[in-house]
Every structure is written in structure tokens, then in C-alpha cells.
Coordinates of C-alpha atoms in Angstrom, one line a residue:
Chain A
M12 CA 0.0 0.0 0.0
G13 CA 1.5 3.4 -1.0
K14 CA 1.3 6.3 1.3
S15 CA -0.9 8.4 -1.0
T16 CA -3.1 6.8 -3.7
S17 CA -3.7 8.6 -6.9
L18 CA -7.3 9.2 -5.6
E19 CA -5.8 11.7 -3.1
R20 CA -3.1 12.9 -5.5
N21 CA -5.6 14.7 -7.7
V22 CA -4.4 12.9 -10.8
K23 CA -5.7 14.2 -14.1
R24 CA -8.2 11.7 -15.5
A25 CA -9.7 10.8 -18.8
P26 CA -13.1 12.3 -19.6
G27 CA -16.2 10.1 -20.0
V28 CA -17.3 6.8 -18.6
Y29 CA -13.8 5.6 -18.0
G30 CA -12.9 8.7 -16.1
W31 CA -16.1 8.4 -14.0
I32 CA -15.2 4.9 -13.0
D33 CA -11.5 5.7 -12.6
E34 CA -12.3 8.5 -10.1
R35 CA -14.0 5.9 -7.9
L36 CA -12.0 2.7 -8.4
D37 CA -8.6 4.4 -9.1
L38 CA -7.8 2.3 -12.2
T39 CA -5.0 4.7 -13.0
A40 CA -3.1 3.3 -10.0
I41 CA -3.2 -0.2 -11.6
T42 CA -2.0 1.0 -15.0
E43 CA 0.7 3.1 -13.4
F44 CA 1.8 0.1 -11.4
A45 CA 1.8 -2.2 -14.4
C46 CA 3.8 0.2 -16.4
A47 CA 6.4 0.8 -13.7
K48 CA 6.9 -3.0 -13.1
E49 CA 9.9 -4.4 -15.0
V50 CA 10.7 -7.9 -16.1
P51 CA 14.3 -8.9 -16.6
E52 CA 15.4 -9.8 -20.2
H53 CA 18.2 -12.2 -20.8
K54 CA 19.0 -15.4 -22.8
H55 CA 16.8 -17.5 -20.5
S56 CA 13.7 -15.2 -20.6
F57 CA 11.8 -17.7 -22.7
W58 CA 11.2 -19.8 -19.6
Y59 CA 9.4 -16.9 -17.8
Y60 CA 6.3 -17.6 -20.0
W61 CA 5.6 -21.1 -18.8
G62 CA 3.9 -20.1 -15.5
G63 CA 1.5 -17.9 -17.6
I64 CA 0.9 -20.7 -20.0
S65 CA 0.0 -23.0 -17.1
L66 CA -2.4 -20.3 -15.8
F67 CA -4.0 -19.9 -19.2
L68 CA -4.6 -23.7 -19.5
F69 CA -6.1 -23.7 -16.0
L70 CA -8.5 -21.0 -17.0
T71 CA -9.4 -23.1 -20.1
Q72 CA -10.1 -26.0 -17.8
L73 CA -12.4 -23.9 -15.7
V74 CA -14.4 -22.8 -18.7
S75 CA -14.6 -26.1 -20.5
G76 CA -15.2 -27.9 -17.2
V77 CA -18.2 -25.7 -16.5
L78 CA -19.5 -26.4 -20.0
L79 CA -19.2 -30.2 -19.4
L80 CA -21.0 -29.8 -16.1
L81 CA -24.1 -28.7 -18.1
Y82 CA -24.6 -32.2 -19.5
F83 CA -22.5 -34.6 -17.3
R84 CA -24.5 -36.7 -14.8
P85 CA -22.2 -38.3 -12.1
G86 CA -23.0 -41.8 -10.7
A87 CA -24.7 -44.6 -12.6
D88 CA -25.5 -42.4 -15.6
S89 CA -22.0 -41.0 -16.1
Y90 CA -20.9 -43.2 -19.0
D91 CA -24.2 -42.6 -20.8
S92 CA -24.0 -38.8 -20.3
V93 CA -20.4 -38.7 -21.6
R94 CA -21.6 -40.7 -24.6
Q95 CA -24.3 -38.1 -25.2
I96 CA -21.8 -35.3 -24.8
T97 CA -19.4 -37.0 -27.3
Y98 CA -21.9 -38.1 -29.9
D99 CA -25.3 -36.3 -29.5
I100 CA -24.8 -32.8 -28.3
D101 CA -23.6 -30.3 -31.0
F102 CA -19.8 -29.7 -30.6
G103 CA -19.9 -31.7 -27.3
W104 CA -17.0 -33.8 -28.7
L105 CA -15.0 -30.6 -29.1
I106 CA -15.6 -29.3 -25.6
R107 CA -14.7 -32.7 -24.1
S108 CA -11.7 -33.1 -26.3
A109 CA -10.5 -29.6 -25.4
H110 CA -10.9 -30.3 -21.7
S111 CA -8.9 -33.6 -22.0
W112 CA -6.2 -32.1 -24.2
S113 CA -5.9 -29.0 -22.1
A114 CA -5.5 -31.1 -19.0
N115 CA -2.6 -32.9 -20.6
L116 CA -1.0 -29.7 -21.8
M117 CA -1.5 -28.1 -18.4
V118 CA 0.5 -30.9 -16.7
L119 CA 3.2 -30.5 -19.4
A120 CA 3.3 -26.7 -19.0
I121 CA 3.6 -27.1 -15.2
F122 CA 6.4 -29.6 -15.5
I123 CA 8.3 -27.3 -17.9
H124 CA 7.6 -24.4 -15.5
M125 CA 8.8 -26.4 -12.5
F126 CA 12.0 -27.6 -14.2
S127 CA 12.9 -24.2 -15.5
V128 CA 12.4 -22.7 -12.1
F129 CA 14.6 -25.4 -10.7
F130 CA 17.4 -24.9 -13.3
M131 CA 17.3 -21.1 -12.9
K132 CA 17.5 -21.7 -9.2
A133 CA 14.5 -19.5 -8.7
Y134 CA 13.6 -21.3 -5.5
R135 CA 16.4 -19.5 -3.6
K136 CA 15.7 -17.1 -0.7
P137 CA 13.3 -15.2 -0.5
R138 CA 11.3 -17.4 -3.0
E139 CA 11.1 -20.7 -1.0
F140 CA 7.3 -20.4 -0.5
G141 CA 6.9 -19.8 -4.3
W142 CA 8.6 -23.1 -4.9
W143 CA 6.6 -24.9 -2.2
S144 CA 3.2 -23.4 -3.3
G145 CA 4.1 -24.3 -6.9
L146 CA 4.8 -27.9 -5.9
V147 CA 1.4 -28.0 -4.1
L148 CA -0.3 -26.7 -7.3
A149 CA 1.6 -29.4 -9.4
G150 CA 0.4 -32.1 -6.9
L151 CA -3.1 -30.8 -7.0
T152 CA -3.0 -30.9 -10.8
L153 CA -2.0 -34.6 -10.8
V154 CA -4.9 -35.3 -8.4
F155 CA -7.2 -33.3 -10.8
G156 CA -6.0 -35.5 -13.6
F157 CA -6.4 -38.8 -11.7
S158 CA -10.0 -37.9 -10.5
G159 CA -11.1 -36.6 -13.8
Y160 CA -9.9 -39.6 -15.7
L161 CA -12.4 -41.9 -13.9
L162 CA -15.5 -39.7 -14.6
P163 CA -16.4 -41.1 -18.2
M164 CA -16.3 -44.6 -16.6
D165 CA -15.2 -46.4 -19.8
D166 CA -13.0 -49.5 -19.4
L167 CA -9.7 -47.6 -19.4
A168 CA -11.0 -45.1 -16.8
F169 CA -12.2 -48.0 -14.6
F170 CA -8.9 -50.0 -14.7
A171 CA -6.6 -47.0 -14.5
T172 CA -8.4 -45.9 -11.3
K173 CA -8.2 -49.4 -9.9
V174 CA -4.5 -49.6 -10.6
G175 CA -3.8 -46.1 -9.3
L176 CA -5.6 -46.8 -6.0
E177 CA -3.2 -49.8 -5.5
I178 CA -0.5 -47.3 -4.7
P179 CA -2.1 -45.8 -1.5
R180 CA -3.1 -49.3 -0.6
T181 CA 0.5 -50.2 0.0
I182 CA 0.9 -47.5 2.8
P183 CA 1.5 -49.6 5.9
V184 CA -1.3 -50.1 8.4
V185 CA -3.8 -47.5 7.2
G186 CA -3.5 -48.2 3.4
P187 CA -6.4 -50.6 2.8
F188 CA -8.7 -48.6 5.1
L189 CA -7.8 -45.4 3.3
V190 CA -8.5 -46.9 -0.1
S191 CA -11.9 -48.2 0.8
L192 CA -12.7 -44.8 2.2
I193 CA -11.6 -43.1 -1.0
Q194 CA -13.5 -45.4 -3.3
G195 CA -16.5 -45.8 -1.0
G196 CA -16.5 -49.6 -0.7
D197 CA -14.3 -52.5 -1.7
S198 CA -14.2 -51.7 -5.4
V199 CA -14.4 -48.9 -7.9
S200 CA -18.2 -48.2 -8.5
D201 CA -20.8 -45.5 -9.0
V202 CA -20.1 -44.4 -5.5
T203 CA -16.5 -43.8 -6.4
I204 CA -17.5 -41.7 -9.4
Q205 CA -19.7 -39.5 -7.2
R206 CA -16.8 -39.0 -4.8
F207 CA -14.3 -38.3 -7.4
F208 CA -16.8 -35.9 -9.0
A209 CA -17.2 -33.9 -5.8
L210 CA -13.4 -33.8 -5.4
H211 CA -12.8 -32.9 -9.1
V212 CA -15.4 -30.0 -9.4
V213 CA -15.7 -28.6 -5.9
V214 CA -12.9 -29.5 -3.4
L215 CA -9.9 -29.4 -5.7
P216 CA -10.8 -26.1 -7.5
L217 CA -11.4 -24.4 -4.2
I218 CA -8.1 -25.4 -2.8
F219 CA -6.3 -24.8 -6.1
I220 CA -7.6 -21.3 -6.5
G221 CA -6.6 -20.4 -3.0
V222 CA -3.0 -21.7 -3.4
L223 CA -2.8 -20.2 -6.9
A224 CA -3.7 -16.7 -5.4
F225 CA -0.9 -17.1 -2.9
H226 CA 1.5 -18.3 -5.6
L227 CA 0.7 -15.3 -7.8
W228 CA 0.8 -12.9 -4.9
L229 CA 4.4 -14.1 -4.2
V230 CA 5.4 -13.7 -7.8
Q231 CA 4.1 -10.2 -7.7
K232 CA 5.8 -9.5 -4.4
H233 CA 9.3 -10.8 -5.3
G234 CA 9.3 -10.2 -9.1
N235 CA 10.9 -12.5 -11.6
A236 CA 13.9 -14.3 -10.3
L237 CA 17.3 -13.8 -12.0
P238 CA 19.3 -17.0 -12.8
P239 CA 22.7 -17.1 -11.1
D240 CA 24.8 -16.3 -14.2
E241 CA 22.7 -13.2 -14.7
E242 CA 23.0 -12.2 -11.1
L243 CA 26.8 -12.2 -11.4
K244 CA 26.6 -9.5 -14.0
P245 CA 27.0 -5.9 -12.8
E246 CA 23.7 -4.0 -12.6
S247 CA 24.6 -1.9 -15.7
E248 CA 24.8 -4.9 -17.9
R249 CA 21.4 -6.3 -17.0
R250 CA 18.5 -5.5 -19.2
S251 CA 14.8 -5.4 -18.5
I252 CA 11.5 -4.6 -20.2
P253 CA 8.4 -2.9 -18.8
F254 CA 5.7 -5.4 -17.8
F255 CA 3.0 -3.4 -19.5
P256 CA 2.7 -3.3 -22.4
N257 CA 5.9 -5.1 -23.6
F258 CA 5.9 -8.3 -21.5
F259 CA 2.1 -8.4 -21.3
T260 CA 1.9 -8.4 -25.1
K261 CA 4.4 -11.2 -25.4
D262 CA 2.5 -13.1 -22.7
L263 CA -0.7 -12.7 -24.7
A264 CA 1.1 -14.0 -27.8
M265 CA 2.1 -17.1 -25.9
W266 CA -1.5 -17.6 -24.8
L267 CA -2.6 -17.3 -28.4
I268 CA -0.1 -19.9 -29.5
T269 CA -1.2 -22.2 -26.7
L270 CA -4.8 -21.7 -27.8
N271 CA -3.9 -22.6 -31.4
V272 CA -2.0 -25.7 -30.3
L273 CA -5.0 -26.8 -28.2
A274 CA -7.5 -26.1 -31.0
V275 CA -5.4 -28.2 -33.5
L276 CA -5.0 -31.1 -31.0
A277 CA -8.6 -31.1 -29.8
S278 CA -10.1 -31.0 -33.3
L279 CA -7.7 -33.2 -35.2
Y280 CA -7.2 -35.8 -32.5
P281 CA -10.6 -35.9 -30.7
W282 CA -10.6 -37.7 -27.3
Q283 CA -12.1 -41.2 -27.6
L284 CA -14.6 -42.9 -25.4
G285 CA -14.0 -46.7 -24.9
P286 CA -16.7 -49.3 -24.2
Q287 CA -18.5 -49.0 -20.9
A288 CA -16.7 -50.3 -17.8
E289 CA -17.7 -53.8 -17.0
P290 CA -16.3 -55.0 -13.7
A291 CA -16.8 -58.7 -14.7
S292 CA -14.7 -58.4 -17.9
P293 CA -10.9 -58.6 -18.0
A294 CA -8.7 -55.5 -18.3
P295 CA -8.1 -54.5 -22.0
D296 CA -4.7 -55.4 -23.5
G297 CA -2.0 -52.7 -23.3
I298 CA -3.7 -50.8 -20.6
H299 CA -1.4 -48.1 -19.2
P300 CA -1.7 -44.9 -17.1
E301 CA -1.6 -41.4 -18.6
W302 CA 1.9 -40.3 -19.6
Y303 CA 2.5 -38.2 -16.5
F304 CA 2.1 -41.3 -14.3
M305 CA 4.0 -43.5 -16.6
S306 CA 7.5 -43.1 -15.0
Q307 CA 6.1 -44.0 -11.5
F308 CA 4.2 -47.0 -13.1
Q309 CA 7.4 -48.2 -14.7
V310 CA 9.5 -47.9 -11.5
L311 CA 6.9 -50.0 -9.6
K312 CA 6.9 -52.5 -12.5
V313 CA 10.7 -52.8 -12.5
F314 CA 11.1 -53.1 -8.7
G315 CA 8.3 -55.6 -8.8
K316 CA 10.3 -57.7 -11.2
L317 CA 13.5 -57.4 -9.2
M318 CA 11.9 -58.0 -5.8
P319 CA 8.7 -59.9 -6.2
G320 CA 5.7 -59.2 -3.9
A321 CA 5.1 -56.3 -1.5
L322 CA 8.9 -55.8 -1.0
G323 CA 9.3 -54.5 -4.6
E324 CA 6.4 -52.2 -4.2
A325 CA 7.6 -50.8 -0.9
A326 CA 11.1 -50.2 -2.4
G327 CA 9.6 -48.3 -5.4
I328 CA 7.5 -46.2 -3.1
I329 CA 10.5 -45.4 -0.8
V330 CA 12.5 -44.3 -3.9
F331 CA 9.6 -41.8 -4.9
T332 CA 9.3 -40.6 -1.3
V333 CA 13.0 -39.9 -0.9
A334 CA 13.2 -38.2 -4.3
G335 CA 10.1 -36.1 -3.6
V336 CA 11.3 -34.9 -0.2
M337 CA 14.7 -34.0 -1.7
W338 CA 13.0 -32.2 -4.5
T339 CA 10.8 -30.2 -2.1
L340 CA 13.5 -29.3 0.3
I341 CA 16.1 -28.1 -2.3
P342 CA 15.9 -24.4 -1.2
L343 CA 16.9 -25.5 2.3
Y344 CA 20.1 -27.5 1.5
D345 CA 21.3 -25.9 -1.8
K346 CA 23.8 -23.6 -0.1
D347 CA 25.9 -22.9 -3.2
S348 CA 23.2 -21.1 -5.1
A349 CA 22.2 -19.1 -2.0
R350 CA 25.6 -17.4 -2.3
A351 CA 24.8 -16.6 -6.0
V352 CA 27.3 -19.2 -7.1
Q353 CA 26.2 -21.5 -9.9
A354 CA 25.1 -24.5 -7.9
R355 CA 26.4 -27.4 -10.0
R356 CA 25.3 -30.1 -7.6
A357 CA 21.7 -28.9 -7.7
T358 CA 21.9 -28.7 -11.5
W359 CA 23.1 -32.3 -11.6
F360 CA 20.4 -33.4 -9.3
G361 CA 17.8 -31.7 -11.5
L362 CA 19.3 -33.3 -14.6
V363 CA 19.2 -36.8 -13.0
V364 CA 15.5 -36.3 -12.0
L365 CA 14.6 -35.0 -15.5
G366 CA 16.6 -37.6 -17.3
A367 CA 15.1 -40.4 -15.1
F368 CA 11.6 -39.1 -15.7
I369 CA 12.0 -39.0 -19.5
A370 CA 13.8 -42.3 -19.7
L371 CA 11.4 -44.1 -17.5
T372 CA 8.4 -42.7 -19.4
I373 CA 9.9 -43.8 -22.8
W374 CA 10.8 -47.2 -21.3
G375 CA 7.3 -47.5 -19.9
Y376 CA 5.8 -47.0 -23.4
A377 CA 8.2 -49.3 -25.0
D378 CA 7.4 -52.0 -22.4
I379 CA 3.6 -52.0 -22.8
Chain B
M16 CA 18.9 0.4 -39.6
K17 CA 17.8 3.9 -38.6
K18 CA 17.8 5.1 -42.1
D19 CA 15.6 2.2 -43.1
S20 CA 12.9 2.8 -40.5
N21 CA 12.8 6.5 -41.5
K22 CA 12.2 5.5 -45.0
V23 CA 9.3 3.2 -44.1
K24 CA 7.5 5.4 -41.6
P25 CA 6.0 8.1 -43.8
E26 CA 4.8 5.6 -46.4
K27 CA 1.0 5.6 -46.7
A28 CA -1.2 3.4 -48.7
D29 CA -4.2 4.7 -50.4
G30 CA -7.3 2.8 -49.1
P31 CA -10.6 2.4 -50.9
G32 CA -12.4 5.6 -51.5
G33 CA -9.3 7.7 -51.4
A34 CA -9.0 7.3 -47.6
T35 CA -5.5 6.7 -46.4
M36 CA -4.4 4.1 -43.9
G37 CA -1.0 4.3 -42.2
R38 CA 1.0 1.3 -41.1
R39 CA -0.2 1.7 -37.5
G40 CA -3.9 1.8 -38.7
F41 CA -3.3 -1.3 -40.8
V42 CA -1.8 -3.2 -38.0
K43 CA -4.7 -2.1 -35.7
A44 CA -7.3 -3.1 -38.2
G45 CA -5.5 -6.5 -38.7
I46 CA -5.4 -7.2 -35.0
G47 CA -9.1 -6.2 -34.7
A48 CA -10.1 -8.5 -37.5
M49 CA -8.0 -11.3 -36.0
S50 CA -9.6 -10.9 -32.6
V51 CA -13.1 -11.0 -34.2
C52 CA -12.1 -14.3 -35.9
Y53 CA -10.8 -15.8 -32.6
V54 CA -13.8 -14.8 -30.6
G55 CA -16.1 -16.2 -33.3
A56 CA -14.2 -19.4 -33.6
V57 CA -14.5 -20.0 -29.8
A58 CA -18.0 -18.6 -29.4
Y59 CA -19.7 -20.5 -32.3
P60 CA -19.1 -24.0 -31.0
V61 CA -19.9 -22.9 -27.4
Y62 CA -23.2 -21.4 -28.6
R63 CA -24.2 -24.5 -30.5
Y64 CA -23.2 -26.6 -27.5
L65 CA -25.4 -24.5 -25.2
A66 CA -28.3 -24.3 -27.7
A67 CA -28.4 -28.1 -28.5
P68 CA -31.3 -29.0 -26.0
A69 CA -33.3 -25.9 -27.1
K70 CA -33.0 -27.0 -30.7
R71 CA -34.1 -30.5 -29.8
A72 CA -37.1 -29.1 -27.8
E73 CA -38.1 -27.0 -30.9
E74 CA -38.1 -30.2 -33.0
T75 CA -40.3 -32.0 -30.4
A76 CA -42.7 -29.0 -30.3
K77 CA -43.0 -29.1 -34.1
I78 CA -45.4 -32.1 -34.1
S79 CA -48.9 -31.2 -35.3
Q80 CA -50.9 -34.3 -34.4
I81 CA -50.9 -37.1 -31.8
A82 CA -53.0 -40.1 -31.2
L83 CA -54.2 -41.4 -27.8
P84 CA -55.6 -44.9 -27.3
M85 CA -59.4 -44.9 -26.8
D86 CA -59.1 -46.2 -23.2
K87 CA -57.3 -42.9 -22.3
L88 CA -60.6 -41.1 -22.7
P89 CA -61.5 -39.8 -19.2
P90 CA -65.0 -40.6 -17.8
A91 CA -67.7 -38.0 -18.4
G92 CA -67.3 -34.9 -16.1
T93 CA -63.5 -35.4 -15.8
A94 CA -60.4 -34.4 -17.7
L95 CA -57.0 -35.8 -18.7
T96 CA -53.7 -33.8 -18.8
F97 CA -51.3 -35.1 -21.4
M98 CA -48.3 -33.8 -23.3
F99 CA -48.8 -32.5 -26.8
G100 CA -45.2 -32.4 -28.0
S101 CA -43.5 -30.3 -25.3
R102 CA -46.7 -28.5 -24.0
P103 CA -49.3 -29.9 -21.6
A104 CA -52.8 -30.1 -22.9
L105 CA -56.2 -30.9 -21.4
L106 CA -58.7 -33.4 -22.9
I107 CA -62.0 -32.6 -21.2
H108 CA -64.9 -35.0 -21.3
L109 CA -67.8 -32.7 -20.2
A110 CA -70.8 -34.1 -18.2
D111 CA -73.1 -33.7 -21.3
G112 CA -70.7 -35.9 -23.4
T113 CA -68.9 -33.2 -25.3
K114 CA -65.2 -33.7 -25.8
V115 CA -63.0 -30.6 -25.8
C116 CA -59.2 -30.4 -26.1
L117 CA -57.4 -27.2 -25.0
D118 CA -53.8 -26.0 -24.5
A119 CA -53.2 -26.3 -20.7
V120 CA -50.7 -23.4 -20.4
C121 CA -52.2 -20.4 -18.7
T122 CA -52.1 -17.3 -20.9
H123 CA -51.2 -15.1 -17.9
L124 CA -47.8 -16.4 -16.7
G125 CA -47.5 -19.9 -18.0
C126 CA -48.6 -22.1 -15.1
T127 CA -50.4 -25.4 -16.1
V128 CA -54.1 -25.1 -15.5
K129 CA -56.5 -27.6 -14.0
F130 CA -60.0 -28.8 -14.8
E131 CA -62.2 -28.6 -11.7
T132 CA -64.7 -31.4 -11.8
D133 CA -67.0 -29.9 -9.1
L134 CA -67.4 -26.5 -10.9
Q135 CA -66.9 -27.9 -14.4
R136 CA -64.5 -25.0 -15.2
I137 CA -60.7 -24.5 -15.8
H138 CA -58.8 -22.9 -13.0
C139 CA -55.2 -21.7 -12.7
A140 CA -53.9 -22.1 -9.1
C141 CA -51.1 -19.5 -9.5
H142 CA -53.1 -16.3 -9.8
G143 CA -56.8 -17.5 -9.8
G144 CA -57.4 -17.2 -13.5
V145 CA -60.6 -19.0 -14.7
Y146 CA -61.5 -20.3 -18.2
D147 CA -64.7 -21.6 -19.7
A148 CA -64.2 -25.4 -20.1
R149 CA -66.3 -25.6 -23.3
T150 CA -64.6 -22.8 -25.3
G151 CA -61.4 -22.0 -23.4
K152 CA -62.5 -18.4 -23.1
N153 CA -60.9 -16.5 -20.2
V154 CA -63.8 -15.5 -18.0
S155 CA -62.3 -14.1 -14.8
G156 CA -59.0 -13.3 -13.1
P157 CA -55.8 -12.0 -14.8
P158 CA -55.5 -14.2 -18.0
P159 CA -55.5 -11.8 -21.0
K160 CA -56.4 -14.4 -23.7
P161 CA -58.4 -17.6 -24.1
L162 CA -56.7 -21.1 -24.1
K163 CA -56.0 -22.3 -27.7
P164 CA -58.3 -25.2 -28.7
Y165 CA -57.1 -28.4 -30.4
K166 CA -59.2 -30.4 -32.9
V167 CA -60.5 -33.8 -31.5
E168 CA -61.5 -36.6 -33.8
F169 CA -62.3 -40.2 -33.2
A170 CA -61.2 -42.8 -35.8
N171 CA -59.9 -46.3 -35.9
G172 CA -60.4 -46.7 -32.1
Q173 CA -58.1 -43.8 -31.4
I174 CA -58.4 -40.2 -30.3
N175 CA -56.7 -38.0 -32.8
I176 CA -55.7 -34.6 -31.6
S177 CA -54.3 -32.0 -34.0
R178 CA -53.7 -28.3 -34.2
A179 CA -56.9 -26.5 -35.0

């Protein structure tokens, strides 16, 4: 909060309706602020756009999700209602396809954003909470993906959810109890759809929007982070551009490109609907999770082969947990980059995680 | 570089009707046209998606005739409410044996009206509108217009009801 707002400063205002509103809501202060804000420009600037792209895809999800809500009926009717949306309602296939594709693109954009933040060491003081709130948003996005995947209740959705729920089941002591609570009974059923639906359209969006507001407030508060090699340069050699209109226009251009990519994917590769889930029939051949769960799936599979039974599963889950905790706590133990030195150890850690993620995903697809 | 941009700047193209449009104007118009295309490309499918049920209802409402089985005919002095397409309608069997079919949507504010067997009249519970059961004429209360009549015919053991 500034000491004197432009309401008090007797600023000269535009005539007409805009001026009338401006006099009361002080829009001038917002534009003044946006024009004064600067965004650093350097050879890694491209990566600054990925948070905005993730945000745009989230907004697309909100709009297309509300549209799907108009015809979707959770519970016993869910398969039939998704069939109607896909085949009966005008352009229903496009809205559903856009929602599915945008979900996948959103996960991809968030991963790119996360890794670029990691490699630019943007998690350093004072931005630790930006890193943590971002990880919470990424986690929520994966839960969004998992819960939304069940809702059409075709055979893939049914078995993917069954397999996915096997992971929390391996938690010692409380696992089986937790899973029966999540799915509402001893198997995936209409009750599970109803629960996942409530989670997907009410609980997750509420939490997500709250955490997102915190995340964006922090970005605003701290500004864009400089990567270490840029920080080593003397002040006079650093360059920056005004947020408004320069960065804003580029941001908008990125959003348009994203919209074009989404439109092409959604219309040329429409999302399919499989046969209705039938608990008595066997799992379809080649069933596998969505690409963003593929690496975890593959780790479990490999450990399961090396160490048969519950031991392998436990070992796989321990590997994830340790990697996840190390990933989360990086701002606390990466002391090199805190001193504005290029932290090579952190970079190597990031490269190993990224490499393992990509390799395991490819391996997973090759192994189907 | 600088020389180049100086050369381009004053250049003006003659638009239709002798009006001139500078480079800035051209870019502005181009961006405007592109925005309209984008908004249209998003809004059109969304509109069609939203309008799909209304379109279907319109098709249902288009029917001009329906047939009811003979056993649906209510006993003398009573009435049957049924759906004519997407609108409720009243088939009234008056005490004297006359059969009348009327639209059952109140002309005041759209409530569904009811045939009162004791008074042999049509009454709307929402605001107390009353219609004559024989003609559909609005006789008291707020309704501004009479209820529209349908044509009733008996043939082949069926009750054929059609738009008058």
C-alpha cells in the first residue's frame, strides 16, 4: 500500500465513462503500477512464460469444465452422459476433447515451469514459498488428472483408477482402510464416481484457486527471479523490459499460440470414449496410465520384477518418497546457489531427475 | 537500420475511396479482425453446444398431431392432462358428453391449468385465472387471452388430436 493513492493525489483523469469509474475505483493506480513493473530480459527469458501458459490452461479447464457440467451426470449415468456429450450434443466432442487435451497440456506446462524454475535456481531465498506453493499446485494438478480420468467410466478409466488406487493401498497399516474410504467400498463403482466428481469439481478447484492466489501474490511480491549467471553480471549490464505493455503483449502472444495448439490437437485428435466399464470383464490389453504417471508406473513394475511381492512395491514407493522430499526441500540445502554461485550439484540433481523421468516414461511406453 | 525505418514510416497506402491508412492503422485493423475471428471461432461451438437442447425441444414442439388410445378417454365430467409435444394439454370430457381439447398453459404467466370437476371449469392455481371449459375463453382473473383449442376426432379406435 502506497502512502498516497492517486485518488488523493488529484491525478488528471480521462473524460467520459472511463474517467467516472476511474475516479471511484482508481484504475490509474493499476495501470501506473503495471507500467512501472519491470521484467528482466536475458538469454533464459523464454522460460518466464511457462507459468503464464499453465495459468491460461487452468482457465481453459475452468471454462470447458463448467460447460461439461451442463450435461454430465455423475453416478450410474456417467458413461451414458459422456456418450451423449461426445456423440449427440452439438460440438460436445470438441468441448470434451478440449478439456482432456488442455488437462494434458497443463500438466506438461507445469512440468516445464517447474524444471525451468529449478534450473534457474529461482527457489532461492526469498522465494522458497513460491517453490513450495508451486509444488502443491503441481500435486493438485495430478490429483485433478487422476480424479477426472475416472468420470467417463469407460473401461480404461475404470482399470486405470483401480491400478492407481493400489499405490495408496501399500501404505503400511492405514493403506487398505484409506483406499476403501476413497473409493467408497471395496471396489471402484458408481459411489467412487460420485466422490471423485465432488473432489474434481468442488474441493480441488477451491483449494487450487486459494493456493494459486498465494503463488501469484508471491510472484508479484518478489518479481521474476534472475538466474545465477545473470545475477553475477554488474547492474549496468542487466536488461529489463516494462511489464506493460511489452511483457504483457508477449505473454498474450504465448497464450494465443497455446490456444492454437490446443485447438489443433482437440479438433484433429478428438478424445475417444471406450466401451462402458464392465467389472466382470478382464482388463483390456496394453492398458497403461496417462503419460504423466508412466514413470512412476514403470518404477513399480521394474522393482516388482527385481523384488517380487510387497517388497518391490515398498522399495519403489520409498524411492519416490525420498526423491520427492529432496526435490521439495532443495531451497533449504542448496547452499551454493544461495551465495549466488552457480550451484552445479543442484543442477546435476535436476538433470538426473529430469533424465530419469523422461527415460522411464519412454521405457514404460516401450514396455507395454 | 535507422535510415531504413525512417524510409518506411511516412509511407502511406491509399485505401478504398481515397482514404489513407498508415501502417499503424493497418496493424490495428488487422489485430481487430483477427480478434473477431478468434472470438467467433470460440463462441460459435460454445453457442451451438449450449443451444443443443433448445434445438431439440423445438423439434419436439413441431409435431402437429398425436393419437391417444381410446381407453385414455376420461370418464364424463373429468379431464386428462397429457403432453402435446413439449406442451401440456387438457382433454376434457364434459358431463353432457362433449369432448374438448385445450392447451393447458395459462395465458397469464405460463402455469399449467387444472379442470375442476365440481365446478366444471378450468382454474389456474397460480393467480386464480378462470377459463370456460367448453370454449377455453378467459372468464375471470388475470388471463389476457383464451386457451388455444385443439381439434379432437375419433377414428380407428383412437383419439386423434391435432392443431386447429
